[in-house]
């Protein structure tokens, strides 16, 4: 402020989260701010972690808590904090298979993020069938992962 005394500064509007209006709101929000990731080791067959996450500024903590509540993840094991951010990260395979994937099958994500969800779902099916424990299945996961998110061609 000291360096811009000749400027009229606007006060930041206070953010007030008023709940999730409907499930389609979540699908739209995730289309912009969500991520579907696959974490693997490159050398050990079978080591696969599915991760659905949303990272926001700490001032939007109530949104993250609202999402956790909406999905009935009422304990805080999926909410993570830094000094400036807050995130919800779902890594439990059963929660992903039984809650996250069925939700986004019903309430569709739009845009390029939809392609990441489709790939995420393919990997989840491989894990569900325990094919990730085979060299062939693990290799398939690595190939899918190599073309997701920012690596998508």
mmCIF file of C-alpha atoms in Angstrom, residues 84-150:
data_model
loop_
_atom_site.group_PDB
_atom_site.id
_atom_site.type_symbol
_atom_site.label_atom_id
_atom_site.label_comp_id
_atom_site.label_asym_id
_atom_site.label_seq_id
_atom_site.Cartn_x
_atom_site.Cartn_y
_atom_site.Cartn_z
ATOM 1 C CA UNK A 84 -1.985 -20.596 2.581
ATOM 2 C CA UNK A 85 -4.053 -23.464 1.209
ATOM 3 C CA UNK A 86 -6.531 -26.172 2.056
ATOM 4 C CA UNK A 87 -7.269 -29.349 0.128
ATOM 5 C CA UNK A 88 -9.478 -32.360 0.112
ATOM 6 C CA UNK A 89 -7.643 -35.463 -1.081
ATOM 7 C CA UNK A 90 -9.459 -38.770 -1.390
ATOM 8 C CA UNK A 91 -6.961 -41.634 -1.629
ATOM 9 C CA UNK A 92 -8.837 -44.546 -0.109
ATOM 10 C CA UNK A 93 -9.529 -46.943 -2.975
ATOM 11 C CA UNK A 94 -12.920 -48.036 -1.620
ATOM 12 C CA UNK A 95 -14.073 -44.427 -1.237
ATOM 13 C CA UNK A 96 -12.971 -43.709 -4.793
ATOM 14 C CA UNK A 97 -14.686 -46.830 -6.165
ATOM 15 C CA UNK A 98 -17.873 -46.517 -4.099
ATOM 16 C CA UNK A 99 -18.361 -42.742 -3.808
ATOM 17 C CA UNK A 100 -16.263 -40.611 -6.177
ATOM 18 C CA UNK A 101 -16.523 -42.605 -9.414
ATOM 19 C CA UNK A 102 -20.277 -43.330 -9.146
ATOM 20 C CA UNK A 103 -20.914 -39.650 -8.374
ATOM 21 C CA UNK A 104 -19.062 -38.404 -11.465
ATOM 22 C CA UNK A 105 -20.624 -41.125 -13.599
ATOM 23 C CA UNK A 106 -23.987 -39.578 -12.725
ATOM 24 C CA UNK A 107 -22.970 -35.882 -12.631
ATOM 25 C CA UNK A 108 -20.699 -35.413 -15.616
ATOM 26 C CA UNK A 109 -17.523 -33.385 -15.594
ATOM 27 C CA UNK A 110 -17.141 -31.203 -18.670
ATOM 28 C CA UNK A 111 -14.149 -30.282 -20.805
ATOM 29 C CA UNK A 112 -10.663 -31.770 -20.830
ATOM 30 C CA UNK A 113 -10.973 -32.839 -17.182
ATOM 31 C CA UNK A 114 -13.550 -35.402 -18.328
ATOM 32 C CA UNK A 115 -10.776 -37.224 -20.200
ATOM 33 C CA UNK A 116 -8.701 -37.387 -17.017
ATOM 34 C CA UNK A 117 -11.690 -38.808 -15.156
ATOM 35 C CA UNK A 118 -12.195 -41.487 -17.831
ATOM 36 C CA UNK A 119 -8.524 -42.506 -17.549
ATOM 37 C CA UNK A 120 -8.727 -42.400 -13.745
ATOM 38 C CA UNK A 121 -11.731 -44.708 -13.914
ATOM 39 C CA UNK A 122 -9.837 -47.146 -16.184
ATOM 40 C CA UNK A 123 -7.010 -47.352 -13.654
ATOM 41 C CA UNK A 124 -9.503 -47.767 -10.801
ATOM 42 C CA UNK A 125 -11.007 -50.755 -12.612
ATOM 43 C CA UNK A 126 -7.552 -52.319 -13.053
ATOM 44 C CA UNK A 127 -6.915 -51.847 -9.325
ATOM 45 C CA UNK A 128 -10.362 -53.177 -8.414
ATOM 46 C CA UNK A 129 -9.662 -56.364 -10.377
ATOM 47 C CA UNK A 130 -6.185 -56.548 -8.773
ATOM 48 C CA UNK A 131 -4.565 -56.563 -12.218
ATOM 49 C CA UNK A 132 -2.199 -53.835 -10.982
ATOM 50 C CA UNK A 133 -0.387 -56.616 -9.122
ATOM 51 C CA UNK A 134 0.682 -58.153 -12.439
ATOM 52 C CA UNK A 135 3.476 -56.781 -14.573
ATOM 53 C CA UNK A 136 1.125 -56.407 -17.538
ATOM 54 C CA UNK A 137 -1.557 -54.569 -15.557
ATOM 55 C CA UNK A 138 0.980 -52.279 -13.883
ATOM 56 C CA UNK A 139 2.501 -51.449 -17.280
ATOM 57 C CA UNK A 140 -0.970 -50.569 -18.592
ATOM 58 C CA UNK A 141 -1.448 -48.189 -15.652
ATOM 59 C CA UNK A 142 1.899 -46.506 -16.347
ATOM 60 C CA UNK A 143 0.889 -45.992 -19.989
ATOM 61 C CA UNK A 144 -2.461 -44.463 -19.000
ATOM 62 C CA UNK A 145 -0.780 -42.257 -16.397
ATOM 63 C CA UNK A 146 1.788 -41.052 -18.937
ATOM 64 C CA UNK A 147 -0.999 -39.457 -21.001
ATOM 65 C CA UNK A 148 -3.067 -37.845 -18.220
ATOM 66 C CA UNK A 149 -3.398 -34.280 -16.998
ATOM 67 C CA UNK A 150 -0.666 -31.955 -18.302
#
